[in-house]
Amino acid sequence: MDGDFRTSFVREPGSLRHHPALVLNADYRPLSYYPLSLWPWQEAVKAAFLDRVDIVAEYDKVVRSPSMEIRIPSVVVLKDYVRPQKRVAFTRFNLFLRDEFTCQYCGTRGDLTFDHVVPRAAGGITSWENVVAACAHCNLKKGSKSLRQAGMSLRRAPRRPGAEELRNTGRKFPPNHLHETWLDFLYWDAELEA
Ligand SMILES: [Zn+2]
């Protein structure tokens, strides 16, 4: 029962550990998609208390300190706009995202691996320009051959994606685990563009 629940902001009762808040930038878009910008509930409460965020939606759960009572925020929006990072980190996930989780040789989706276009054995390096998502079948078929030797071609030339470009791609692949109050903020811009 919420009414019987007493705590302070410093302790972390187990029942509240799983109430993260979706953090929106001042433009009401998620601060980041990958990883999805989530704060532990304590951070969200603290930020609200410090007046750094506005609370957009709340959970039913209430936390109390000796002096105040607050419903745990499920969505908060920053009061000051944070300029998104320009540089895109070269990570496995971002590379899959760039390639839209699609094999760059045959276009299938599903279990993906990484393929060096110019094989490592031939001096190919691990970079945005030389690594693509590939299904196991295509990866095996290509092996350590060059594109020409393997008689294969790429659907598009791999390159470093821009941050905005990757964010837009990210909107097509929202994370699976979403609280219902987050959904509007994950999709609204995508729907406007549709
Ligand atoms: Zn393939």
CSV table of N, CA, C and O in Angstrom, one decimal, residues 51-173:
chain,number,residue,atom,x,y,z
A,51,ASP,N,14.9,21.4,-9.0
A,51,ASP,CA,14.2,22.2,-10.0
A,51,ASP,C,15.0,22.2,-11.3
A,51,ASP,O,14.9,23.2,-12.1
A,52,ARG,N,15.7,21.1,-11.6
A,52,ARG,CA,16.4,21.0,-12.9
A,52,ARG,C,15.5,20.3,-13.9
A,52,ARG,O,15.8,20.4,-15.1
A,53,VAL,N,14.4,19.7,-13.5
A,53,VAL,CA,13.5,19.1,-14.5
A,53,VAL,C,12.1,19.4,-14.1
A,53,VAL,O,11.8,19.7,-13.0
A,54,ASP,N,11.2,19.3,-15.1
A,54,ASP,CA,9.8,19.3,-14.8
A,54,ASP,C,9.3,17.8,-14.9
A,54,ASP,O,9.8,17.0,-15.7
A,55,ILE,N,8.4,17.5,-14.1
A,55,ILE,CA,7.8,16.1,-14.1
A,55,ILE,C,6.7,16.1,-15.1
A,55,ILE,O,5.7,16.9,-15.1
A,56,VAL,N,6.8,15.1,-16.0
A,56,VAL,CA,5.8,15.0,-17.1
A,56,VAL,C,4.8,14.0,-16.8
A,56,VAL,O,3.6,14.1,-17.1
A,57,ALA,N,5.2,12.9,-16.2
A,57,ALA,CA,4.3,11.8,-15.9
A,57,ALA,C,4.9,11.1,-14.6
A,57,ALA,O,6.1,11.2,-14.3
A,58,GLU,N,4.0,10.4,-13.9
A,58,GLU,CA,4.4,9.9,-12.6
A,58,GLU,C,3.9,8.4,-12.4
A,58,GLU,O,3.0,8.0,-13.1
A,59,TYR,N,4.6,7.7,-11.6
A,59,TYR,CA,4.2,6.4,-11.2
A,59,TYR,C,3.1,6.6,-10.1
A,59,TYR,O,3.0,7.7,-9.5
A,60,ASP,N,2.5,5.5,-9.7
A,60,ASP,CA,1.6,5.6,-8.6
A,60,ASP,C,2.3,5.6,-7.2
A,60,ASP,O,1.7,6.1,-6.2
A,61,LYS,N,3.5,5.1,-7.2
A,61,LYS,CA,4.3,5.0,-6.0
A,61,LYS,C,4.6,6.4,-5.4
A,61,LYS,O,5.0,7.3,-6.2
A,62,VAL,N,4.6,6.5,-4.1
A,62,VAL,CA,4.9,7.7,-3.4
A,62,VAL,C,6.2,7.5,-2.5
A,62,VAL,O,6.3,6.5,-1.9
A,63,VAL,N,7.1,8.5,-2.5
A,63,VAL,CA,8.2,8.4,-1.6
A,63,VAL,C,8.0,9.6,-0.6
A,63,VAL,O,7.5,10.7,-1.1
A,64,ARG,N,8.4,9.4,0.6
A,64,ARG,CA,8.3,10.5,1.6
A,64,ARG,C,9.6,10.8,2.3
A,64,ARG,O,10.3,9.8,2.6
A,65,SER,N,9.9,12.0,2.5
A,65,SER,CA,10.9,12.4,3.5
A,65,SER,C,10.2,13.0,4.7
A,65,SER,O,9.0,13.2,4.6
A,66,PRO,N,10.9,13.3,5.7
A,66,PRO,CA,10.2,14.0,6.8
A,66,PRO,C,9.5,15.2,6.4
A,66,PRO,O,8.5,15.6,7.0
A,67,SER,N,10.0,15.9,5.4
A,67,SER,CA,9.4,17.2,5.1
A,67,SER,C,8.5,17.2,3.8
A,67,SER,O,7.8,18.2,3.6
A,68,MET,N,8.6,16.2,3.0
A,68,MET,CA,7.8,16.3,1.8
A,68,MET,C,7.4,14.9,1.3
A,68,MET,O,7.9,13.9,1.7
A,69,GLU,N,6.5,14.9,0.3
A,69,GLU,CA,6.0,13.7,-0.2
A,69,GLU,C,5.9,13.9,-1.8
A,69,GLU,O,5.5,15.0,-2.2
A,70,ILE,N,6.4,12.9,-2.5
A,70,ILE,CA,6.4,13.1,-4.0
A,70,ILE,C,6.1,11.7,-4.6
A,70,ILE,O,6.5,10.7,-4.2
A,71,ARG,N,5.3,11.8,-5.7
A,71,ARG,CA,5.1,10.6,-6.5
A,71,ARG,C,6.3,10.4,-7.4
A,71,ARG,O,6.8,11.4,-7.9
A,72,ILE,N,6.7,9.2,-7.6
A,72,ILE,CA,7.9,9.0,-8.3
A,72,ILE,C,7.7,9.3,-9.8
A,72,ILE,O,6.7,8.8,-10.4
A,73,PRO,N,8.6,10.1,-10.3
A,73,PRO,CA,8.4,10.5,-11.8
A,73,PRO,C,8.7,9.4,-12.7
A,73,PRO,O,9.6,8.6,-12.5
A,74,SER,N,7.9,9.2,-13.7
A,74,SER,CA,8.2,8.2,-14.7
A,74,SER,C,8.7,8.8,-16.0
A,74,SER,O,9.4,8.2,-16.8
A,75,VAL,N,8.4,10.1,-16.2
A,75,VAL,CA,9.0,10.9,-17.3
A,75,VAL,C,9.3,12.3,-16.8
A,75,VAL,O,8.5,12.9,-16.2
A,76,VAL,N,10.6,12.7,-17.0
A,76,VAL,CA,11.0,14.1,-16.6
A,76,VAL,C,11.6,14.7,-17.9
A,76,VAL,O,12.1,14.1,-18.8
A,77,VAL,N,11.5,16.1,-17.9
A,77,VAL,CA,12.0,16.8,-19.0
A,77,VAL,C,13.0,17.8,-18.4
A,77,VAL,O,12.7,18.5,-17.4
A,78,LEU,N,14.2,17.9,-19.0
A,78,LEU,CA,15.2,18.8,-18.6
A,78,LEU,C,14.8,20.3,-18.8
A,78,LEU,O,14.2,20.6,-19.9
A,79,LYS,N,15.1,21.2,-17.9
A,79,LYS,CA,14.7,22.6,-18.1
A,79,LYS,C,15.6,23.2,-19.1
A,79,LYS,O,15.3,24.1,-19.8
A,80,ASP,N,16.9,22.8,-19.0
A,80,ASP,CA,17.9,23.4,-19.9
A,80,ASP,C,18.2,22.4,-21.0
A,80,ASP,O,18.5,21.2,-20.7
A,81,TYR,N,18.2,22.8,-22.3
A,81,TYR,CA,18.5,22.0,-23.4
A,81,TYR,C,19.9,21.5,-23.4
A,81,TYR,O,20.9,22.3,-23.2
A,82,VAL,N,20.2,20.2,-23.5
A,82,VAL,CA,21.5,19.7,-23.6
A,82,VAL,C,21.8,19.4,-25.1
A,82,VAL,O,21.1,18.6,-25.7
A,83,ARG,N,22.9,20.0,-25.6
A,83,ARG,CA,23.2,19.7,-27.0
A,83,ARG,C,23.7,18.3,-27.1
A,83,ARG,O,24.6,17.9,-26.4
A,84,PRO,N,23.1,17.6,-28.1
A,84,PRO,CA,23.5,16.1,-28.2
A,84,PRO,C,24.9,16.0,-28.7
A,84,PRO,O,25.4,16.9,-29.4
A,85,GLN,N,25.5,14.9,-28.3
A,85,GLN,CA,26.9,14.7,-28.7
A,85,GLN,C,27.0,14.6,-30.2
A,85,GLN,O,26.2,14.0,-30.9
A,86,LYS,N,28.1,15.2,-30.7
A,86,LYS,CA,28.3,15.2,-32.2
A,86,LYS,C,28.9,13.9,-32.7
A,86,LYS,O,28.6,13.4,-33.7
A,87,ARG,N,29.9,13.4,-31.8
A,87,ARG,CA,30.6,12.3,-32.3
A,87,ARG,C,29.9,11.0,-31.9
A,87,ARG,O,29.4,10.8,-30.9
A,88,VAL,N,29.9,10.1,-32.9
A,88,VAL,CA,29.3,8.8,-32.6
A,88,VAL,C,30.3,7.8,-32.2
A,88,VAL,O,31.3,7.6,-32.9
A,89,ALA,N,30.1,7.1,-31.1
A,89,ALA,CA,31.1,6.1,-30.6
A,89,ALA,C,31.1,4.9,-31.5
A,89,ALA,O,30.0,4.5,-32.0
A,90,PHE,N,32.2,4.4,-31.8
A,90,PHE,CA,32.4,3.2,-32.6
A,90,PHE,C,32.2,2.0,-31.8
A,90,PHE,O,33.1,1.5,-31.1
A,91,THR,N,30.9,1.6,-31.7
A,91,THR,CA,30.6,0.4,-30.8
A,91,THR,C,29.9,-0.6,-31.7
A,91,THR,O,29.3,-0.2,-32.8
A,92,ARG,N,29.8,-1.8,-31.2
A,92,ARG,CA,29.1,-2.9,-32.0
A,92,ARG,C,27.7,-2.5,-32.2
A,92,ARG,O,27.1,-2.6,-33.3
A,93,PHE,N,27.1,-2.0,-31.1
A,93,PHE,CA,25.7,-1.6,-31.2
A,93,PHE,C,25.4,-0.5,-32.3
A,93,PHE,O,24.5,-0.6,-33.1
A,94,ASN,N,26.3,0.5,-32.2
A,94,ASN,CA,26.1,1.6,-33.1
A,94,ASN,C,26.3,1.2,-34.6
A,94,ASN,O,25.6,1.7,-35.5
A,95,LEU,N,27.2,0.2,-34.8
A,95,LEU,CA,27.4,-0.3,-36.1
A,95,LEU,C,26.2,-1.1,-36.6
A,95,LEU,O,25.8,-0.9,-37.8
A,96,PHE,N,25.7,-1.9,-35.8
A,96,PHE,CA,24.4,-2.6,-36.2
A,96,PHE,C,23.3,-1.6,-36.4
A,96,PHE,O,22.5,-1.8,-37.4
A,97,LEU,N,23.3,-0.6,-35.6
A,97,LEU,CA,22.2,0.4,-35.8
A,97,LEU,C,22.4,1.1,-37.1
A,97,LEU,O,21.4,1.3,-37.9
A,98,ARG,N,23.6,1.5,-37.4
A,98,ARG,CA,23.9,2.2,-38.7
A,98,ARG,C,23.4,1.3,-39.9
A,98,ARG,O,22.8,1.8,-40.8
A,99,ASP,N,23.6,0.0,-39.7
A,99,ASP,CA,23.2,-0.9,-40.8
A,99,ASP,C,21.8,-1.4,-40.6
A,99,ASP,O,21.4,-2.4,-41.3
A,100,GLU,N,21.1,-0.8,-39.7
A,100,GLU,CA,19.7,-1.1,-39.5
A,100,GLU,C,19.4,-2.6,-39.2
A,100,GLU,O,18.4,-3.2,-39.6
A,101,PHE,N,20.4,-3.2,-38.5
A,101,PHE,CA,20.3,-4.6,-38.1
A,101,PHE,C,20.0,-5.5,-39.3
A,101,PHE,O,19.2,-6.4,-39.2
A,102,THR,N,20.6,-5.2,-40.4
A,102,THR,CA,20.4,-5.9,-41.7
A,102,THR,C,21.8,-6.3,-42.2
A,102,THR,O,22.7,-5.5,-42.3
A,103,CYS,N,21.8,-7.5,-42.7
A,103,CYS,CA,23.0,-8.0,-43.4
A,103,CYS,C,23.3,-7.1,-44.6
A,103,CYS,O,22.4,-6.9,-45.4
A,104,GLN,N,24.5,-6.6,-44.7
A,104,GLN,CA,24.8,-5.6,-45.8
A,104,GLN,C,25.0,-6.3,-47.1
A,104,GLN,O,25.2,-5.6,-48.1
A,105,TYR,N,25.0,-7.6,-47.1
A,105,TYR,CA,25.2,-8.3,-48.4
A,105,TYR,C,23.9,-8.8,-48.9
A,105,TYR,O,23.6,-8.6,-50.1
A,106,CYS,N,23.1,-9.5,-48.1
A,106,CYS,CA,21.9,-10.1,-48.6
A,106,CYS,C,20.6,-9.4,-48.1
A,106,CYS,O,19.5,-9.7,-48.6
A,107,GLY,N,20.7,-8.6,-47.1
A,107,GLY,CA,19.6,-7.8,-46.6
A,107,GLY,C,18.7,-8.5,-45.6
A,107,GLY,O,17.7,-8.0,-45.2
A,108,THR,N,19.1,-9.7,-45.1
A,108,THR,CA,18.3,-10.4,-44.1
A,108,THR,C,18.5,-9.8,-42.8
A,108,THR,O,19.5,-9.2,-42.5
A,109,ARG,N,17.5,-9.9,-42.0
A,109,ARG,CA,17.6,-9.5,-40.6
A,109,ARG,C,17.7,-10.8,-39.7
A,109,ARG,O,17.3,-11.8,-40.1
A,110,GLY,N,18.2,-10.6,-38.5
A,110,GLY,CA,18.3,-11.8,-37.6
A,110,GLY,C,19.6,-11.8,-37.0
A,110,GLY,O,20.2,-10.8,-36.7
A,111,ASP,N,20.1,-13.0,-36.8
A,111,ASP,CA,21.4,-13.1,-36.1
A,111,ASP,C,22.5,-12.6,-37.0
A,111,ASP,O,22.7,-13.0,-38.1
A,112,LEU,N,23.1,-11.6,-36.5
A,112,LEU,CA,24.2,-10.9,-37.3
A,112,LEU,C,25.5,-11.0,-36.7
A,112,LEU,O,25.7,-11.2,-35.5
A,113,THR,N,26.5,-10.9,-37.5
A,113,THR,CA,27.9,-10.9,-37.1
A,113,THR,C,28.5,-9.7,-37.8
A,113,THR,O,27.9,-8.9,-38.4
A,114,PHE,N,29.8,-9.5,-37.5
A,114,PHE,CA,30.6,-8.4,-38.2
A,114,PHE,C,31.5,-9.0,-39.2
A,114,PHE,O,32.1,-10.0,-39.0
A,115,ASP,N,31.5,-8.3,-40.3
A,115,ASP,CA,32.4,-8.7,-41.4
A,115,ASP,C,33.4,-7.6,-41.8
A,115,ASP,O,32.9,-6.4,-41.9
A,116,HIS,N,34.6,-7.9,-41.9
A,116,HIS,CA,35.6,-6.9,-42.4
A,116,HIS,C,35.6,-7.0,-43.9
A,116,HIS,O,35.8,-8.0,-44.5
A,117,VAL,N,35.2,-5.9,-44.6
A,117,VAL,CA,35.1,-5.8,-46.0
A,117,VAL,C,36.4,-6.2,-46.7
A,117,VAL,O,36.5,-7.1,-47.5
A,118,VAL,N,37.4,-5.4,-46.3
A,118,VAL,CA,38.8,-5.8,-46.6
A,118,VAL,C,39.2,-6.7,-45.5
A,118,VAL,O,39.3,-6.2,-44.4
A,119,PRO,N,39.5,-8.0,-45.8
A,119,PRO,CA,39.8,-8.9,-44.7
A,119,PRO,C,41.0,-8.5,-43.9
A,119,PRO,O,41.9,-7.9,-44.4
A,120,ARG,N,40.9,-8.8,-42.6
A,120,ARG,CA,42.0,-8.5,-41.7
A,120,ARG,C,43.3,-9.0,-42.2
A,120,ARG,O,44.4,-8.4,-42.1
A,121,ALA,N,43.2,-10.3,-42.8
A,121,ALA,CA,44.4,-10.9,-43.3
A,121,ALA,C,45.1,-10.1,-44.4
A,121,ALA,O,46.3,-10.2,-44.7
A,122,ALA,N,44.2,-9.3,-45.1
A,122,ALA,CA,44.7,-8.5,-46.2
A,122,ALA,C,45.0,-7.0,-45.7
A,122,ALA,O,45.1,-6.1,-46.5
A,123,GLY,N,45.1,-6.8,-44.4
A,123,GLY,CA,45.4,-5.5,-43.9
A,123,GLY,C,44.2,-4.7,-43.6
A,123,GLY,O,44.3,-3.5,-43.2
A,124,GLY,N,43.0,-5.2,-43.7
A,124,GLY,CA,41.8,-4.4,-43.4
A,124,GLY,C,41.7,-4.1,-41.9
A,124,GLY,O,42.0,-4.9,-41.1
A,125,ILE,N,41.4,-2.9,-41.6
A,125,ILE,CA,41.3,-2.4,-40.2
A,125,ILE,C,39.9,-2.5,-39.7
A,125,ILE,O,38.9,-2.6,-40.5
A,126,THR,N,39.7,-2.4,-38.4
A,126,THR,CA,38.4,-2.4,-37.8
A,126,THR,C,38.0,-0.9,-37.7
A,126,THR,O,38.4,-0.2,-36.8
A,127,SER,N,37.1,-0.5,-38.6
A,127,SER,CA,36.7,0.9,-38.6
A,127,SER,C,35.3,1.0,-39.2
A,127,SER,O,34.8,0.0,-39.7
A,128,TRP,N,34.7,2.2,-39.1
A,128,TRP,CA,33.4,2.4,-39.6
A,128,TRP,C,33.3,2.1,-41.1
A,128,TRP,O,32.4,1.6,-41.6
A,129,GLU,N,34.5,2.4,-41.8
A,129,GLU,CA,34.5,2.2,-43.2
A,129,GLU,C,34.8,0.8,-43.7
A,129,GLU,O,34.6,0.5,-44.9
A,130,ASN,N,35.2,-0.1,-42.8
A,130,ASN,CA,35.6,-1.4,-43.2
A,130,ASN,C,34.9,-2.5,-42.5
A,130,ASN,O,35.2,-3.7,-42.7
A,131,VAL,N,33.9,-2.2,-41.6
A,131,VAL,CA,33.2,-3.3,-41.0
A,131,VAL,C,31.7,-3.1,-41.2
A,131,VAL,O,31.2,-2.0,-41.2
A,132,VAL,N,31.1,-4.2,-41.6
A,132,VAL,CA,29.6,-4.1,-41.8
A,132,VAL,C,28.9,-5.3,-41.1
A,132,VAL,O,29.5,-6.3,-40.7
A,133,ALA,N,27.6,-5.1,-40.8
A,133,ALA,CA,26.8,-6.2,-40.3
A,133,ALA,C,26.6,-7.2,-41.4
A,133,ALA,O,26.4,-6.9,-42.6
A,134,ALA,N,26.8,-8.5,-41.0
A,134,ALA,CA,26.6,-9.5,-42.0
A,134,ALA,C,26.0,-10.7,-41.3
A,134,ALA,O,26.3,-11.0,-40.2
A,135,CYS,N,25.1,-11.4,-42.0
A,135,CYS,CA,24.6,-12.6,-41.5
A,135,CYS,C,25.6,-13.7,-41.5
A,135,CYS,O,26.6,-13.6,-42.2
A,136,ALA,N,25.4,-14.7,-40.7
A,136,ALA,CA,26.5,-15.8,-40.6
A,136,ALA,C,26.7,-16.4,-42.0
A,136,ALA,O,27.9,-16.7,-42.3
A,137,HIS,N,25.7,-16.6,-42.7
A,137,HIS,CA,25.8,-17.3,-44.0
A,137,HIS,C,26.7,-16.4,-44.9
A,137,HIS,O,27.6,-17.0,-45.6
A,138,CYS,N,26.4,-15.1,-45.0
A,138,CYS,CA,27.2,-14.3,-45.9
A,138,CYS,C,28.7,-14.2,-45.4
A,138,CYS,O,29.6,-14.1,-46.2
A,139,ASN,N,28.8,-14.1,-44.1
A,139,ASN,CA,30.1,-14.0,-43.5
A,139,ASN,C,31.0,-15.2,-43.8
A,139,ASN,O,32.1,-15.1,-44.2
A,140,LEU,N,30.3,-16.3,-43.8
A,140,LEU,CA,31.0,-17.6,-44.1
A,140,LEU,C,31.4,-17.6,-45.6
A,140,LEU,O,32.5,-18.0,-45.9
A,141,LYS,N,30.4,-17.2,-46.4
A,141,LYS,CA,30.6,-17.3,-47.8
A,141,LYS,C,31.8,-16.3,-48.2
A,141,LYS,O,32.6,-16.7,-49.1
A,142,LYS,N,31.8,-15.2,-47.6
A,142,LYS,CA,32.9,-14.2,-48.0
A,142,LYS,C,34.2,-14.7,-47.4
A,142,LYS,O,35.2,-14.5,-48.1
A,143,GLY,N,34.2,-15.2,-46.2
A,143,GLY,CA,35.4,-15.7,-45.6
A,143,GLY,C,36.5,-14.6,-45.6
A,143,GLY,O,36.2,-13.4,-45.3
A,144,SER,N,37.7,-14.9,-46.0
A,144,SER,CA,38.8,-13.9,-46.0
A,144,SER,C,39.1,-13.5,-47.5
A,144,SER,O,40.2,-13.2,-47.8
A,145,LYS,N,38.0,-13.5,-48.3
A,145,LYS,CA,38.2,-13.1,-49.7
A,145,LYS,C,37.8,-11.6,-49.8
A,145,LYS,O,37.1,-11.0,-48.9
A,146,SER,N,38.3,-11.0,-50.9
A,146,SER,CA,37.8,-9.6,-51.1
A,146,SER,C,36.4,-9.7,-51.7
A,146,SER,O,36.0,-10.8,-52.1
A,147,LEU,N,35.8,-8.6,-51.8
A,147,LEU,CA,34.4,-8.5,-52.4
A,147,LEU,C,34.4,-9.2,-53.8
A,147,LEU,O,33.6,-10.0,-54.1
A,148,ARG,N,35.4,-8.8,-54.6
A,148,ARG,CA,35.4,-9.2,-56.0
A,148,ARG,C,35.7,-10.7,-56.0
A,148,ARG,O,35.0,-11.5,-56.7
A,149,GLN,N,36.6,-11.2,-55.2
A,149,GLN,CA,36.9,-12.6,-55.2
A,149,GLN,C,35.7,-13.4,-54.8
A,149,GLN,O,35.5,-14.5,-55.3
A,150,ALA,N,34.9,-12.9,-53.8
A,150,ALA,CA,33.8,-13.6,-53.3
A,150,ALA,C,32.6,-13.4,-54.2
A,150,ALA,O,31.5,-14.1,-54.1
A,151,GLY,N,32.7,-12.5,-55.2
A,151,GLY,CA,31.6,-12.2,-56.0
A,151,GLY,C,30.4,-11.6,-55.3
A,151,GLY,O,29.2,-11.9,-55.6
A,152,MET,N,30.7,-10.8,-54.3
A,152,MET,CA,29.6,-10.3,-53.5
A,152,MET,C,29.7,-8.7,-53.5
A,152,MET,O,30.7,-8.2,-53.9
A,153,SER,N,28.5,-8.1,-53.2
A,153,SER,CA,28.6,-6.6,-53.2
A,153,SER,C,27.8,-6.1,-52.0
A,153,SER,O,26.9,-6.8,-51.4
A,154,LEU,N,28.1,-4.9,-51.6
A,154,LEU,CA,27.5,-4.3,-50.5
A,154,LEU,C,26.3,-3.5,-50.9
A,154,LEU,O,26.2,-2.9,-52.0
A,155,ARG,N,25.3,-3.5,-50.0
A,155,ARG,CA,24.1,-2.7,-50.3
A,155,ARG,C,24.3,-1.2,-50.3
A,155,ARG,O,23.7,-0.4,-51.0
A,156,ARG,N,25.3,-0.8,-49.4
A,156,ARG,CA,25.7,0.6,-49.5
A,156,ARG,C,27.1,0.6,-48.8
A,156,ARG,O,27.4,-0.2,-48.0
A,157,ALA,N,27.8,1.7,-49.3
A,157,ALA,CA,29.2,1.8,-48.8
A,157,ALA,C,29.2,2.2,-47.3
A,157,ALA,O,28.5,3.1,-46.9
A,158,PRO,N,30.0,1.4,-46.5
A,158,PRO,CA,30.0,1.7,-45.1
A,158,PRO,C,30.8,3.0,-44.8
A,158,PRO,O,31.8,3.3,-45.4
A,159,ARG,N,30.2,3.8,-43.9
A,159,ARG,CA,30.9,5.0,-43.5
A,159,ARG,C,30.5,5.4,-42.1
A,159,ARG,O,29.6,4.8,-41.5
A,160,ARG,N,31.2,6.3,-41.5
A,160,ARG,CA,30.9,6.8,-40.2
A,160,ARG,C,29.6,7.6,-40.2
A,160,ARG,O,29.4,8.5,-41.0
A,161,PRO,N,28.6,7.2,-39.4
A,161,PRO,CA,27.3,7.9,-39.5
A,161,PRO,C,27.4,9.2,-38.7
A,161,PRO,O,28.2,9.3,-37.7
A,162,GLY,N,26.6,10.2,-39.0
A,162,GLY,CA,26.5,11.4,-38.2
A,162,GLY,C,25.6,11.1,-37.0
A,162,GLY,O,24.8,10.2,-37.0
A,163,ALA,N,25.8,11.9,-36.0
A,163,ALA,CA,25.0,11.6,-34.7
A,163,ALA,C,23.5,11.8,-35.0
A,163,ALA,O,22.7,11.0,-34.5
A,164,GLU,N,23.2,12.8,-35.7
A,164,GLU,CA,21.7,13.0,-36.0
A,164,GLU,C,21.2,11.9,-36.8
A,164,GLU,O,20.1,11.4,-36.6
A,165,GLU,N,21.9,11.5,-37.8
A,165,GLU,CA,21.5,10.4,-38.6
A,165,GLU,C,21.3,9.1,-37.8
A,165,GLU,O,20.3,8.4,-38.0
A,166,LEU,N,22.2,8.8,-36.9
A,166,LEU,CA,22.1,7.6,-36.1
A,166,LEU,C,20.9,7.7,-35.1
A,166,LEU,O,20.2,6.8,-34.9
A,167,ARG,N,20.7,8.9,-34.6
A,167,ARG,CA,19.5,9.1,-33.8
A,167,ARG,C,18.2,8.9,-34.5
A,167,ARG,O,17.3,8.3,-34.0
A,168,ASN,N,18.2,9.4,-35.7
A,168,ASN,CA,17.0,9.1,-36.5
A,168,ASN,C,16.8,7.7,-36.8
A,168,ASN,O,15.6,7.2,-36.8
A,169,THR,N,17.9,7.0,-37.1
A,169,THR,CA,17.7,5.5,-37.3
A,169,THR,C,17.3,4.9,-36.0
A,169,THR,O,16.4,4.0,-36.0
A,170,GLY,N,17.8,5.3,-34.9
A,170,GLY,CA,17.4,4.8,-33.6
A,170,GLY,C,16.0,4.8,-33.3
A,170,GLY,O,15.4,4.0,-32.7
A,171,ARG,N,15.3,5.9,-33.8
A,171,ARG,CA,13.9,6.0,-33.6
A,171,ARG,C,13.1,4.9,-34.3
A,171,ARG,O,11.9,4.7,-33.9
A,172,LYS,N,13.7,4.3,-35.3
A,172,LYS,CA,13.0,3.2,-35.9
A,172,LYS,C,13.1,1.9,-35.1
A,172,LYS,O,12.4,0.9,-35.4
A,173,PHE,N,14.0,1.9,-34.2
A,173,PHE,CA,14.2,0.7,-33.4
A,173,PHE,C,14.1,1.0,-31.9
A,173,PHE,O,15.1,0.9,-31.2
